[in-house]
Amino acid sequence: MNIKMVDLKSQYEKIREEINYEIQNVLDSTAFINGPKVWEFAKNLSKYLGGTNVIPCANGTDALQIALMALGLEPGDEVILPVHTYVATAEVIALLRLEPVFIDVHPDYFTIDINQIEEKITSKTKAIVPVHLYGQCADMESLMKIASKYNLYVIEDTAQAIGAKYTFSDGKTVRAGTIGNIGTTSFFPSKNLGCYGDGGAIFISDDDLAKKCKMIANHGQSKKYHHDIIGCNSRLDSLQAAILDVKLKYLDEYSLARQKAADIYNDLLRNIDKIRIPQAANYTDHVYHQYTIVLDKTVNRDDLQNFLKEKGIPTMIYYPVPLYKQKAYIKDNGETFEITEKLSKSVLSLPIHTEITKEEQEFIVFSIKDFLFGL
Ligand SMILES: *Cc1c(COP(=O)(O)O)cnc(C)c1O
């Protein structure tokens, strides 16, 4: 068995002809930057998301940065985000000389803990950036209520949850990233909708704000060589757009494959009391960008990881060092985050992707049991 964390090769093999055809078309057109494919893909993704504006850009980190730039925040303004996330979420806030304000995560869902947000809001707070971590949405309905009470912008970091559906208490269902003022995503190869290089996009329902994001992503210009605002150079190239346009057609199928794989893991792991399987909140479906278990504190995670590695089973830790302890983001205020701290020591992400087989999963779980109980 050749088990991979993510199997992009087998996925590509299945759509090889379509992909190669589209790539060849772009090569023949030589419209590499801002070609028609980019806007065709944007239009199709917009349709998929329910009609919101889609502005493609160079990567998911830039998408967050452009979103924050478009909101016209001032240096020193505070932006609230979960502390259990990928560094990019905090990085762009700090880069723009805004102040990242960390919040711990929900003990079951690992997304921002809604009950801890209000106590961190000050007169300088301008925005909240919830992260739909591992593939499920944060509690957006509650979060939007807080945002509206304090007049705050909301930017949803949807890098790990594109395609996930969120259901409001009135039964209305929408796609992740279309609830806040702005949604952002990444098309990094291993993400649920991944290209073959770097890519990202911004989702915005407000047309004026969408125009502003589009300008910012292209040197702040609305017309060539006329720069109205300070921007950056952040474009999705046509080759990546062509690849994404093919893969978008399969996104729901891919999500389903991940959900089926998660169901199999759930069934196999449910009764092991040293392991907690992922919990899905009732307001969101889960597209399992990661299948992340939590180990009991009696389990030595390093030993388990090494044991599995020797059997050819890769695993990952998202994330081993909490952001508030990272040198670049450390604050001298003695703040600690209990759940994030615990997760950093006990989470383990198992291989999950669109091509994983039941046999592979059974072998992975057999091996975990072998480690825990010495079968
Ligand atoms: C991957 C990721 C990003 C950054 O995306 P890039 O395309 O790698 O820049 C941002 N936030 C989260 C939560 C991510 O997982």
mmCIF file of C-alpha atoms and ligand atoms in Angstrom:
data_model
loop_
_atom_site.group_PDB
_atom_site.id
_atom_site.type_symbol
_atom_site.label_atom_id
_atom_site.label_comp_id
_atom_site.label_asym_id
_atom_site.label_seq_id
_atom_site.Cartn_x
_atom_site.Cartn_y
_atom_site.Cartn_z
ATOM 1 C CA MET A 1 0.000 0.000 0.000
ATOM 2 C CA ASN A 2 1.200 3.462 -0.834
ATOM 3 C CA ILE A 3 -0.829 5.676 1.469
ATOM 4 C CA LYS A 4 -0.589 9.421 0.942
ATOM 5 C CA MET A 5 -1.862 12.350 3.010
ATOM 6 C CA VAL A 6 -3.227 13.764 -0.257
ATOM 7 C CA ASP A 7 -3.222 11.865 -3.564
ATOM 8 C CA LEU A 8 -3.157 14.488 -6.306
ATOM 9 C CA LYS A 9 -1.673 12.083 -8.845
ATOM 10 C CA SER A 10 -4.545 9.576 -8.865
ATOM 11 C CA GLN A 11 -7.043 12.422 -8.901
ATOM 12 C CA TYR A 12 -5.300 13.967 -11.912
ATOM 13 C CA GLU A 13 -5.196 10.628 -13.770
ATOM 14 C CA LYS A 14 -9.000 10.520 -13.754
ATOM 15 C CA ILE A 15 -9.415 13.945 -15.370
ATOM 16 C CA ARG A 16 -6.137 14.008 -17.263
ATOM 17 C CA GLU A 17 -7.615 14.403 -20.732
ATOM 18 C CA GLU A 18 -9.901 17.287 -19.822
ATOM 19 C CA ILE A 19 -7.145 19.063 -17.912
ATOM 20 C CA ASN A 20 -4.523 18.596 -20.623
ATOM 21 C CA TYR A 21 -6.945 19.818 -23.268
ATOM 22 C CA GLU A 22 -7.684 23.007 -21.325
ATOM 23 C CA ILE A 23 -4.010 23.625 -20.569
ATOM 24 C CA GLN A 24 -3.166 23.236 -24.260
ATOM 25 C CA ASN A 25 -5.873 25.767 -25.118
ATOM 26 C CA VAL A 26 -4.333 28.339 -22.818
ATOM 27 C CA LEU A 27 -0.874 27.633 -24.242
ATOM 28 C CA ASP A 28 -2.219 28.141 -27.757
ATOM 29 C CA SER A 29 -3.966 31.377 -26.747
ATOM 30 C CA THR A 30 -0.887 32.726 -24.895
ATOM 31 C CA ALA A 31 -3.323 34.782 -22.810
ATOM 32 C CA PHE A 32 -1.437 33.831 -19.654
ATOM 33 C CA ILE A 33 -2.385 36.750 -17.413
ATOM 34 C CA ASN A 34 -5.938 38.047 -17.087
ATOM 35 C CA GLY A 35 -7.037 35.887 -20.006
ATOM 36 C CA PRO A 36 -10.681 35.008 -20.630
ATOM 37 C CA LYS A 37 -10.304 31.696 -18.738
ATOM 38 C CA VAL A 38 -9.767 33.590 -15.486
ATOM 39 C CA TRP A 39 -13.089 35.380 -15.753
ATOM 40 C CA GLU A 40 -14.874 32.312 -17.091
ATOM 41 C CA PHE A 41 -13.784 30.410 -14.001
ATOM 42 C CA ALA A 42 -14.757 33.343 -11.754
ATOM 43 C CA LYS A 43 -18.207 33.333 -13.323
ATOM 44 C CA ASN A 44 -18.649 29.585 -12.839
ATOM 45 C CA LEU A 45 -17.458 29.738 -9.239
ATOM 46 C CA SER A 46 -19.824 32.639 -8.623
ATOM 47 C CA LYS A 47 -22.699 30.525 -9.933
ATOM 48 C CA TYR A 48 -21.615 27.626 -7.722
ATOM 49 C CA LEU A 49 -21.591 29.907 -4.674
ATOM 50 C CA GLY A 50 -25.058 31.265 -5.331
ATOM 51 C CA GLY A 51 -24.286 34.417 -7.297
ATOM 52 C CA THR A 52 -21.786 36.336 -5.164
ATOM 53 C CA ASN A 53 -18.983 38.272 -6.930
ATOM 54 C CA VAL A 54 -15.764 36.265 -7.255
ATOM 55 C CA ILE A 55 -12.415 38.023 -7.643
ATOM 56 C CA PRO A 56 -9.573 35.570 -8.334
ATOM 57 C CA CYS A 57 -6.126 36.361 -6.920
ATOM 58 C CA ALA A 58 -2.701 34.792 -6.489
ATOM 59 C CA ASN A 59 -3.225 32.764 -3.288
ATOM 60 C CA GLY A 60 -5.321 32.454 -0.143
ATOM 61 C CA THR A 61 -3.028 34.644 1.923
ATOM 62 C CA ASP A 62 -3.329 37.482 -0.596
ATOM 63 C CA ALA A 63 -7.107 36.988 -0.644
ATOM 64 C CA LEU A 64 -7.189 37.749 3.091
ATOM 65 C CA GLN A 65 -4.827 40.695 2.657
ATOM 66 C CA ILE A 66 -6.809 42.219 -0.201
ATOM 67 C CA ALA A 67 -10.040 41.782 1.776
ATOM 68 C CA LEU A 68 -8.569 43.630 4.750
ATOM 69 C CA MET A 69 -7.130 46.362 2.493
ATOM 70 C CA ALA A 70 -10.527 46.888 0.861
ATOM 71 C CA LEU A 71 -12.190 47.587 4.202
ATOM 72 C CA GLY A 72 -10.051 50.686 4.737
ATOM 73 C CA LEU A 73 -8.917 49.854 8.263
ATOM 74 C CA GLU A 74 -6.430 52.126 10.060
ATOM 75 C CA PRO A 75 -3.125 50.999 11.604
ATOM 76 C CA GLY A 76 -3.805 49.917 15.191
ATOM 77 C CA ASP A 77 -7.353 48.790 14.470
ATOM 78 C CA GLU A 78 -8.072 45.438 16.058
ATOM 79 C CA VAL A 79 -9.088 42.335 14.161
ATOM 80 C CA ILE A 80 -10.440 39.312 16.012
ATOM 81 C CA LEU A 81 -9.499 35.794 14.873
ATOM 82 C CA PRO A 82 -9.273 32.273 16.286
ATOM 83 C CA VAL A 83 -5.855 31.395 17.711
ATOM 84 C CA HIS A 84 -6.089 27.805 16.407
ATOM 85 C CA THR A 85 -5.553 28.471 12.686
ATOM 86 C CA TYR A 86 -2.927 28.557 9.971
ATOM 87 C CA VAL A 87 -0.473 31.435 10.334
ATOM 88 C CA ALA A 88 -1.710 33.245 7.194
ATOM 89 C CA THR A 89 -4.842 34.464 8.972
ATOM 90 C CA ALA A 90 -2.809 36.336 11.600
ATOM 91 C CA GLU A 91 0.053 37.229 9.274
ATOM 92 C CA VAL A 92 -1.880 39.511 6.942
ATOM 93 C CA ILE A 93 -3.460 41.342 9.873
ATOM 94 C CA ALA A 94 -0.049 42.080 11.381
ATOM 95 C CA LEU A 95 1.450 42.890 7.983
ATOM 96 C CA LEU A 96 -1.083 45.692 7.502
ATOM 97 C CA ARG A 97 -0.147 47.045 10.956
ATOM 98 C CA LEU A 98 -3.497 46.006 12.345
ATOM 99 C CA GLU A 99 -3.650 44.269 15.722
ATOM 100 C CA PRO A 100 -4.515 40.548 15.749
ATOM 101 C CA VAL A 101 -6.720 39.739 18.762
ATOM 102 C CA PHE A 102 -6.806 36.011 19.443
ATOM 103 C CA ILE A 103 -9.824 34.044 20.649
ATOM 104 C CA ASP A 104 -9.791 30.422 21.793
ATOM 105 C CA VAL A 105 -11.742 27.797 19.847
ATOM 106 C CA HIS A 106 -14.808 25.713 20.638
ATOM 107 C CA PRO A 107 -13.770 22.478 22.399
ATOM 108 C CA ASP A 108 -15.820 20.242 20.069
ATOM 109 C CA TYR A 109 -15.743 22.014 16.709
ATOM 110 C CA PHE A 110 -12.315 23.741 16.823
ATOM 111 C CA THR A 111 -13.718 26.904 15.212
ATOM 112 C CA ILE A 112 -13.779 30.323 16.926
ATOM 113 C CA ASP A 113 -15.555 30.177 20.322
ATOM 114 C CA ILE A 114 -18.457 32.568 19.865
ATOM 115 C CA ASN A 115 -18.920 32.983 23.632
ATOM 116 C CA GLN A 116 -15.469 34.502 24.039
ATOM 117 C CA ILE A 117 -15.708 37.150 21.336
ATOM 118 C CA GLU A 118 -17.655 39.929 23.063
ATOM 119 C CA GLU A 119 -15.292 40.245 26.012
ATOM 120 C CA LYS A 120 -12.431 41.006 23.579
ATOM 121 C CA ILE A 121 -14.246 43.752 21.660
ATOM 122 C CA THR A 122 -12.918 47.273 22.283
ATOM 123 C CA SER A 123 -13.505 50.658 20.649
ATOM 124 C CA LYS A 124 -10.691 49.772 18.220
ATOM 125 C CA THR A 125 -12.203 46.485 17.062
ATOM 126 C CA LYS A 126 -13.152 46.691 13.384
ATOM 127 C CA ALA A 127 -13.431 43.160 12.059
ATOM 128 C CA ILE A 128 -13.738 39.466 12.861
ATOM 129 C CA VAL A 129 -12.081 36.772 10.751
ATOM 130 C CA PRO A 130 -13.693 33.400 11.504
ATOM 131 C CA VAL A 131 -11.848 30.409 10.028
ATOM 132 C CA HIS A 132 -13.844 27.422 8.792
ATOM 133 C CA LEU A 133 -11.212 25.063 10.113
ATOM 134 C CA TYR A 134 -10.627 21.520 8.813
ATOM 135 C CA GLY A 135 -13.712 21.839 6.552
ATOM 136 C CA GLN A 136 -16.625 22.923 8.716
ATOM 137 C CA CYS A 137 -18.109 26.370 9.190
ATOM 138 C CA ALA A 138 -17.835 28.432 12.333
ATOM 139 C CA ASP A 139 -21.109 29.358 14.074
ATOM 140 C CA MET A 140 -21.827 32.131 11.573
ATOM 141 C CA GLU A 141 -25.358 32.979 12.641
ATOM 142 C CA SER A 142 -24.248 33.847 16.188
ATOM 143 C CA LEU A 143 -21.127 35.528 14.871
ATOM 144 C CA MET A 144 -23.085 37.750 12.470
ATOM 145 C CA LYS A 145 -25.315 38.844 15.347
ATOM 146 C CA ILE A 146 -22.297 39.967 17.352
ATOM 147 C CA ALA A 147 -20.810 41.676 14.271
ATOM 148 C CA SER A 148 -23.993 43.574 13.634
ATOM 149 C CA LYS A 149 -24.391 44.585 17.305
ATOM 150 C CA TYR A 150 -20.881 46.116 17.348
ATOM 151 C CA ASN A 151 -20.811 47.193 13.703
ATOM 152 C CA LEU A 152 -17.890 44.966 12.727
ATOM 153 C CA TYR A 153 -16.862 43.608 9.333
ATOM 154 C CA VAL A 154 -16.701 39.850 8.886
ATOM 155 C CA ILE A 155 -14.184 38.116 6.617
ATOM 156 C CA GLU A 156 -14.629 34.356 6.391
ATOM 157 C CA ASP A 157 -11.413 32.423 5.845
ATOM 158 C CA THR A 158 -12.786 29.608 3.692
ATOM 159 C CA ALA A 159 -9.407 28.169 2.613
ATOM 160 C CA GLN A 160 -10.269 24.788 4.174
ATOM 161 C CA ALA A 161 -14.017 24.679 3.574
ATOM 162 C CA ILE A 162 -14.875 25.650 0.017
ATOM 163 C CA GLY A 163 -18.162 23.974 -0.925
ATOM 164 C CA ALA A 164 -19.314 23.413 2.674
ATOM 165 C CA LYS A 165 -22.917 24.375 3.331
ATOM 166 C CA TYR A 166 -24.128 26.447 6.248
ATOM 167 C CA THR A 167 -27.720 26.205 7.459
ATOM 168 C CA PHE A 168 -29.374 29.080 9.344
ATOM 169 C CA SER A 169 -31.969 28.431 12.047
ATOM 170 C CA ASP A 170 -34.731 29.386 9.597
ATOM 171 C CA GLY A 171 -33.600 26.556 7.313
ATOM 172 C CA LYS A 172 -31.886 28.742 4.712
ATOM 173 C CA THR A 173 -28.735 27.076 3.358
ATOM 174 C CA VAL A 174 -25.779 28.905 1.785
ATOM 175 C CA ARG A 175 -22.211 28.075 0.820
ATOM 176 C CA ALA A 176 -19.309 28.787 3.171
ATOM 177 C CA GLY A 177 -17.708 32.143 2.472
ATOM 178 C CA THR A 178 -20.881 33.905 1.354
ATOM 179 C CA ILE A 179 -22.254 34.926 4.773
ATOM 180 C CA GLY A 180 -19.871 37.644 5.986
ATOM 181 C CA ASN A 181 -18.980 40.851 4.133
ATOM 182 C CA ILE A 182 -16.150 39.033 2.376
ATOM 183 C CA GLY A 183 -15.099 35.412 1.997
ATOM 184 C CA THR A 184 -11.626 34.275 1.004
ATOM 185 C CA THR A 185 -10.261 30.975 -0.202
ATOM 186 C CA SER A 186 -7.102 29.242 -1.367
ATOM 187 C CA PHE A 187 -6.564 26.964 -4.351
ATOM 188 C CA PHE A 188 -3.273 25.573 -3.023
ATOM 189 C CA PRO A 189 -2.905 22.079 -4.580
ATOM 190 C CA SER A 190 -3.878 20.173 -1.436
ATOM 191 C CA LYS A 191 -6.958 22.269 -0.661
ATOM 192 C CA ASN A 192 -10.401 20.820 -1.486
ATOM 193 C CA LEU A 193 -10.467 22.766 -4.757
ATOM 194 C CA GLY A 194 -6.782 22.876 -5.624
ATOM 195 C CA CYS A 195 -4.940 24.008 -8.735
ATOM 196 C CA TYR A 196 -1.437 22.970 -9.849
ATOM 197 C CA GLY A 197 0.362 25.911 -8.315
ATOM 198 C CA ASP A 198 -0.788 28.837 -6.182
ATOM 199 C CA GLY A 199 -4.204 30.444 -6.442
ATOM 200 C CA GLY A 200 -6.893 32.112 -4.384
ATOM 201 C CA ALA A 201 -10.138 34.045 -4.577
ATOM 202 C CA ILE A 202 -12.283 36.594 -2.796
ATOM 203 C CA PHE A 203 -16.102 36.335 -2.547
ATOM 204 C CA ILE A 204 -18.140 39.521 -2.047
ATOM 205 C CA SER A 205 -21.823 40.219 -2.520
ATOM 206 C CA ASP A 206 -21.399 44.023 -2.392
ATOM 207 C CA ASP A 207 -20.638 45.214 -5.945
ATOM 208 C CA ASP A 208 -18.667 48.329 -4.958
ATOM 209 C CA LEU A 209 -16.507 46.410 -2.516
ATOM 210 C CA ALA A 210 -15.975 43.754 -5.202
ATOM 211 C CA LYS A 211 -14.769 46.425 -7.645
ATOM 212 C CA LYS A 212 -12.388 47.735 -4.999
ATOM 213 C CA CYS A 213 -10.948 44.246 -4.355
ATOM 214 C CA LYS A 214 -10.490 43.731 -8.085
ATOM 215 C CA MET A 215 -8.604 47.012 -8.333
ATOM 216 C CA ILE A 216 -6.438 46.263 -5.299
ATOM 217 C CA ALA A 217 -5.468 42.860 -6.729
ATOM 218 C CA ASN A 218 -4.287 44.630 -9.888
ATOM 219 C CA HIS A 219 -2.101 47.517 -8.656
ATOM 220 C CA GLY A 220 -5.054 49.641 -7.556
ATOM 221 C CA GLN A 221 -5.994 50.397 -11.134
ATOM 222 C CA SER A 222 -9.412 50.446 -12.730
ATOM 223 C CA LYS A 223 -7.896 51.497 -16.041
ATOM 224 C CA LYS A 224 -4.397 50.536 -17.185
ATOM 225 C CA TYR A 225 -1.788 52.967 -15.763
ATOM 226 C CA HIS A 226 -4.393 54.856 -13.710
ATOM 227 C CA HIS A 227 -3.838 54.018 -10.041
ATOM 228 C CA ASP A 228 -6.612 55.280 -7.777
ATOM 229 C CA ILE A 229 -5.722 53.349 -4.660
ATOM 230 C CA ILE A 230 -2.703 51.474 -3.345
ATOM 231 C CA GLY A 231 -2.877 47.891 -4.496
ATOM 232 C CA CYS A 232 -0.677 44.896 -5.038
ATOM 233 C CA ASN A 233 0.095 42.410 -7.779
ATOM 234 C CA SER A 234 -2.019 39.386 -7.025
ATOM 235 C CA ARG A 235 -3.512 37.598 -10.012
ATOM 236 C CA LEU A 236 -4.658 34.070 -10.696
ATOM 237 C CA ASP A 237 -2.958 33.014 -13.912
ATOM 238 C CA SER A 238 -4.927 31.594 -16.830
ATOM 239 C CA LEU A 239 -3.375 28.118 -16.643
ATOM 240 C CA GLN A 240 -4.496 27.721 -13.048
ATOM 241 C CA ALA A 241 -7.929 29.128 -13.882
ATOM 242 C CA ALA A 242 -8.315 26.574 -16.690
ATOM 243 C CA ILE A 243 -7.405 23.734 -14.307
ATOM 244 C CA LEU A 244 -9.759 25.053 -11.621
ATOM 245 C CA ASP A 245 -12.597 25.436 -14.088
ATOM 246 C CA VAL A 246 -12.360 21.706 -14.853
ATOM 247 C CA LYS A 247 -12.038 20.696 -11.189
ATOM 248 C CA LEU A 248 -14.913 22.930 -10.059
ATOM 249 C CA LYS A 249 -17.282 20.618 -11.938
ATOM 250 C CA TYR A 250 -16.171 17.796 -9.644
ATOM 251 C CA LEU A 251 -16.080 19.742 -6.384
ATOM 252 C CA ASP A 252 -19.333 18.369 -4.962
ATOM 253 C CA GLU A 253 -18.271 14.867 -5.962
ATOM 254 C CA TYR A 254 -14.926 15.451 -4.241
ATOM 255 C CA SER A 255 -16.649 16.694 -1.085
ATOM 256 C CA LEU A 256 -18.859 13.614 -1.082
ATOM 257 C CA ALA A 257 -15.842 11.316 -1.451
ATOM 258 C CA ARG A 258 -14.238 13.015 1.556
ATOM 259 C CA GLN A 259 -17.454 12.715 3.563
ATOM 260 C CA LYS A 260 -17.729 9.018 2.729
ATOM 261 C CA ALA A 261 -14.139 8.473 3.803
ATOM 262 C CA ALA A 262 -14.867 10.354 7.047
ATOM 263 C CA ASP A 263 -17.902 8.129 7.685
ATOM 264 C CA ILE A 264 -15.711 5.072 7.313
ATOM 265 C CA TYR A 265 -13.154 6.448 9.784
ATOM 266 C CA ASN A 266 -15.961 7.419 12.168
ATOM 267 C CA ASP A 267 -17.375 3.911 12.139
ATOM 268 C CA LEU A 268 -13.991 2.298 12.649
ATOM 269 C CA LEU A 269 -12.781 4.687 15.359
ATOM 270 C CA ARG A 270 -15.983 5.533 17.227
ATOM 271 C CA ASN A 271 -15.598 2.979 19.994
ATOM 272 C CA ILE A 272 -11.970 3.616 20.840
ATOM 273 C CA ASP A 273 -12.138 5.663 24.017
ATOM 274 C CA LYS A 274 -8.586 6.987 23.705
ATOM 275 C CA ILE A 275 -9.594 8.737 20.484
ATOM 276 C CA ARG A 276 -12.131 11.473 19.886
ATOM 277 C CA ILE A 277 -13.472 11.554 16.347
ATOM 278 C CA PRO A 278 -14.361 14.901 14.693
ATOM 279 C CA GLN A 279 -17.651 16.395 15.844
ATOM 280 C CA ALA A 280 -19.782 18.170 13.251
ATOM 281 C CA ALA A 281 -21.931 21.078 14.405
ATOM 282 C CA ASN A 282 -25.604 20.897 13.359
ATOM 283 C CA TYR A 283 -25.496 24.227 11.440
ATOM 284 C CA THR A 284 -22.808 23.115 8.975
ATOM 285 C CA ASP A 285 -21.865 20.163 6.880
ATOM 286 C CA HIS A 286 -18.248 19.089 6.964
ATOM 287 C CA VAL A 287 -16.150 18.778 3.802
ATOM 288 C CA TYR A 288 -13.231 17.221 5.687
ATOM 289 C CA HIS A 289 -10.290 19.140 4.358
ATOM 290 C CA GLN A 290 -8.749 17.342 7.305
ATOM 291 C CA TYR A 291 -9.900 14.351 9.314
ATOM 292 C CA THR A 292 -8.491 15.331 12.669
ATOM 293 C CA ILE A 293 -8.754 13.144 15.737
ATOM 294 C CA VAL A 294 -7.937 14.160 19.310
ATOM 295 C CA LEU A 295 -5.847 11.732 21.323
ATOM 296 C CA ASP A 296 -6.345 11.070 25.003
ATOM 297 C CA LYS A 297 -3.531 12.469 27.114
ATOM 298 C CA THR A 298 -2.373 8.935 27.947
ATOM 299 C CA VAL A 299 -1.431 8.429 24.272
ATOM 300 C CA ASN A 300 2.076 9.492 23.262
ATOM 301 C CA ARG A 301 1.434 11.268 19.959
ATOM 302 C CA ASP A 302 5.061 11.238 18.780
ATOM 303 C CA ASP A 303 5.305 7.498 19.353
ATOM 304 C CA LEU A 304 2.027 6.872 17.539
ATOM 305 C CA GLN A 305 3.129 9.040 14.612
ATOM 306 C CA ASN A 306 6.442 7.214 14.337
ATOM 307 C CA PHE A 307 4.761 3.814 14.636
ATOM 308 C CA LEU A 308 2.398 4.703 11.790
ATOM 309 C CA LYS A 309 5.205 6.205 9.730
ATOM 310 C CA GLU A 310 7.124 2.931 9.902
ATOM 311 C CA LYS A 311 4.064 1.198 8.472
ATOM 312 C CA GLY A 312 3.985 3.703 5.603
ATOM 313 C CA ILE A 313 1.138 5.793 7.034
ATOM 314 C CA PRO A 314 1.679 9.561 6.959
ATOM 315 C CA THR A 315 -0.065 11.804 9.509
ATOM 316 C CA MET A 316 0.112 15.538 10.176
ATOM 317 C CA ILE A 317 -0.308 17.903 13.110
ATOM 318 C CA TYR A 318 -2.356 21.034 12.429
ATOM 319 C CA TYR A 319 -1.038 22.974 14.306
ATOM 320 C CA PRO A 320 1.813 21.973 16.654
ATOM 321 C CA VAL A 321 2.673 25.438 18.043
ATOM 322 C CA PRO A 322 -0.218 27.791 18.918
ATOM 323 C CA LEU A 323 -0.011 31.181 17.201
ATOM 324 C CA TYR A 324 0.132 33.092 20.486
ATOM 325 C CA LYS A 325 3.375 31.251 21.285
ATOM 326 C CA GLN A 326 4.995 31.877 17.893
ATOM 327 C CA LYS A 327 7.939 34.297 18.119
ATOM 328 C CA ALA A 328 6.433 36.625 15.529
ATOM 329 C CA TYR A 329 3.073 36.930 17.290
ATOM 330 C CA ILE A 330 3.897 36.553 20.967
ATOM 331 C CA LYS A 331 2.371 39.231 23.191
ATOM 332 C CA ASP A 332 3.720 40.014 26.643
ATOM 333 C CA ASN A 333 0.331 39.898 28.315
ATOM 334 C CA GLY A 334 0.386 36.467 29.915
ATOM 335 C CA GLU A 335 -2.669 35.381 27.936
ATOM 336 C CA THR A 336 -3.174 31.636 27.481
ATOM 337 C CA PHE A 337 -5.695 29.681 25.440
ATOM 338 C CA GLU A 338 -6.652 26.442 27.117
ATOM 339 C CA ILE A 339 -8.370 24.596 24.260
ATOM 340 C CA THR A 340 -5.865 25.621 21.592
ATOM 341 C CA GLU A 341 -3.050 24.642 23.948
ATOM 342 C CA LYS A 342 -4.614 21.224 24.482
ATOM 343 C CA LEU A 343 -5.277 20.718 20.765
ATOM 344 C CA SER A 344 -1.719 21.626 19.818
ATOM 345 C CA LYS A 345 -0.585 18.685 21.968
ATOM 346 C CA SER A 346 -3.273 16.157 21.058
ATOM 347 C CA VAL A 347 -4.562 16.570 17.487
ATOM 348 C CA LEU A 348 -3.571 14.197 14.727
ATOM 349 C CA SER A 349 -4.788 14.466 11.130
ATOM 350 C CA LEU A 350 -5.137 11.158 9.289
ATOM 351 C CA PRO A 351 -4.827 10.748 5.512
ATOM 352 C CA ILE A 352 -8.017 11.874 3.775
ATOM 353 C CA HIS A 353 -8.493 12.745 0.122
ATOM 354 C CA THR A 354 -10.759 12.046 -2.808
ATOM 355 C CA GLU A 355 -8.993 8.828 -3.808
ATOM 356 C CA ILE A 356 -8.463 7.067 -0.471
ATOM 357 C CA THR A 357 -9.767 3.491 -0.381
ATOM 358 C CA LYS A 358 -11.628 1.633 2.340
ATOM 359 C CA GLU A 359 -8.793 -0.904 2.475
ATOM 360 C CA GLU A 360 -6.289 1.863 3.150
ATOM 361 C CA GLN A 361 -8.480 3.281 5.879
ATOM 362 C CA GLU A 362 -8.955 -0.140 7.467
ATOM 363 C CA PHE A 363 -5.203 -0.642 7.480
ATOM 364 C CA ILE A 364 -4.688 2.794 9.055
ATOM 365 C CA VAL A 365 -7.188 2.078 11.839
ATOM 366 C CA PHE A 366 -5.842 -1.458 12.320
ATOM 367 C CA SER A 367 -2.389 0.060 12.773
ATOM 368 C CA ILE A 368 -3.662 2.654 15.264
ATOM 369 C CA LYS A 369 -5.306 -0.121 17.269
ATOM 370 C CA ASP A 370 -2.125 -2.169 17.010
ATOM 371 C CA PHE A 371 -0.238 0.734 18.614
ATOM 372 C CA LEU A 372 -2.820 1.370 21.313
ATOM 373 C CA PHE A 373 -3.625 -2.206 22.290
ATOM 374 C CA GLY A 374 -0.853 -4.315 20.739
ATOM 375 C CA LEU A 375 -3.009 -6.543 18.555
HETATM 376 C C1 LIG B 1 -4.107 27.422 3.231
HETATM 377 C C2 LIG B 1 -4.672 28.445 4.129
HETATM 378 C C3 LIG B 1 -4.478 29.810 3.928
HETATM 379 C C4 LIG B 1 -3.518 30.366 2.916
HETATM 380 O O1 LIG B 1 -3.673 29.970 1.630
HETATM 381 P P1 LIG B 1 -2.422 30.070 0.600
HETATM 382 O O2 LIG B 1 -3.036 29.869 -0.722
HETATM 383 O O3 LIG B 1 -1.470 28.983 0.977
HETATM 384 O O4 LIG B 1 -1.826 31.420 0.745
HETATM 385 C C5 LIG B 1 -5.126 30.701 4.746
HETATM 386 N N1 LIG B 1 -5.901 30.278 5.758
HETATM 387 C C6 LIG B 1 -6.099 28.975 6.012
HETATM 388 C C7 LIG B 1 -6.987 28.571 7.144
HETATM 389 C C8 LIG B 1 -5.469 28.007 5.232
HETATM 390 O O5 LIG B 1 -5.657 26.708 5.501
#
